[in-house]
Amino acid sequence: MAEVLARWIRGRQVEVVTQGHAFVVDEPKEHRGEGLGPSPLGLLRSALAACTVATLLDVAEAQNIPVEGLEVTIDSKLSVVMDESRLSWERRLRISRMIREIRVRGPITEEQKELLLKGAEFCPVENTLTNPVKIETTVVIEGSSQQ
């Protein structure tokens, strides 16, 4: 079975099923969606934030850093690469930069702060985003429901 299944519902809404959980992904209204769930790029930013929190909790536990609270925010910059000789759907929209801010509550020393900063680099999502990933794609044609 696939690790993630994404199934079109209607409009820009997609049902995603992964690890026994199902949720709706949708584009915001300004991108022809209804805003009924996070966008795909919102999920990517969320994955980095959540992974950073989990990784830093591991670091804090291993290094006995007295973390009382932890928040990670992600802002991003989008870029559009457009070749005028191509069709409009061939534009390449991508996140070109992510800005991560880590807020830690607790009696943290400067040395512990540096350990947390270094520890954030071990987040598997960051490691995936900062190194090229090969994506292999196939298309399977199924019978049409309109006969």
PDB file of C-alpha atoms in Angstrom, residues 44-54 72-74 100:
ATOM      1  CA  LEU A  44       5.136  21.554   3.277  1.00  0.00           C
ATOM      2  CA  ARG A  45       5.790  24.512   5.594  1.00  0.00           C
ATOM      3  CA  SER A  46       3.866  22.714   8.367  1.00  0.00           C
ATOM      4  CA  ALA A  47       5.974  19.595   7.914  1.00  0.00           C
ATOM      5  CA  LEU A  48       9.164  21.615   8.416  1.00  0.00           C
ATOM      6  CA  ALA A  49       7.775  23.349  11.515  1.00  0.00           C
ATOM      7  CA  ALA A  50       6.452  20.154  13.143  1.00  0.00           C
ATOM      8  CA  CYS A  51       9.610  18.205  12.341  1.00  0.00           C
ATOM      9  CA  THR A  52      11.742  20.988  13.831  1.00  0.00           C
ATOM     10  CA  VAL A  53       9.735  20.905  17.073  1.00  0.00           C
ATOM     11  CA  ALA A  54      10.046  17.112  17.332  1.00  0.00           C
ATOM     12  CA  VAL A  72       8.439  27.175  15.428  1.00  0.00           C
ATOM     13  CA  THR A  73       7.112  29.526  12.771  1.00  0.00           C
ATOM     14  CA  ILE A  74       7.815  29.285   9.063  1.00  0.00           C
ATOM     15  CA  ARG A 100      12.280  29.552  10.325  1.00  0.00           C
TER      16      ARG A 100
END
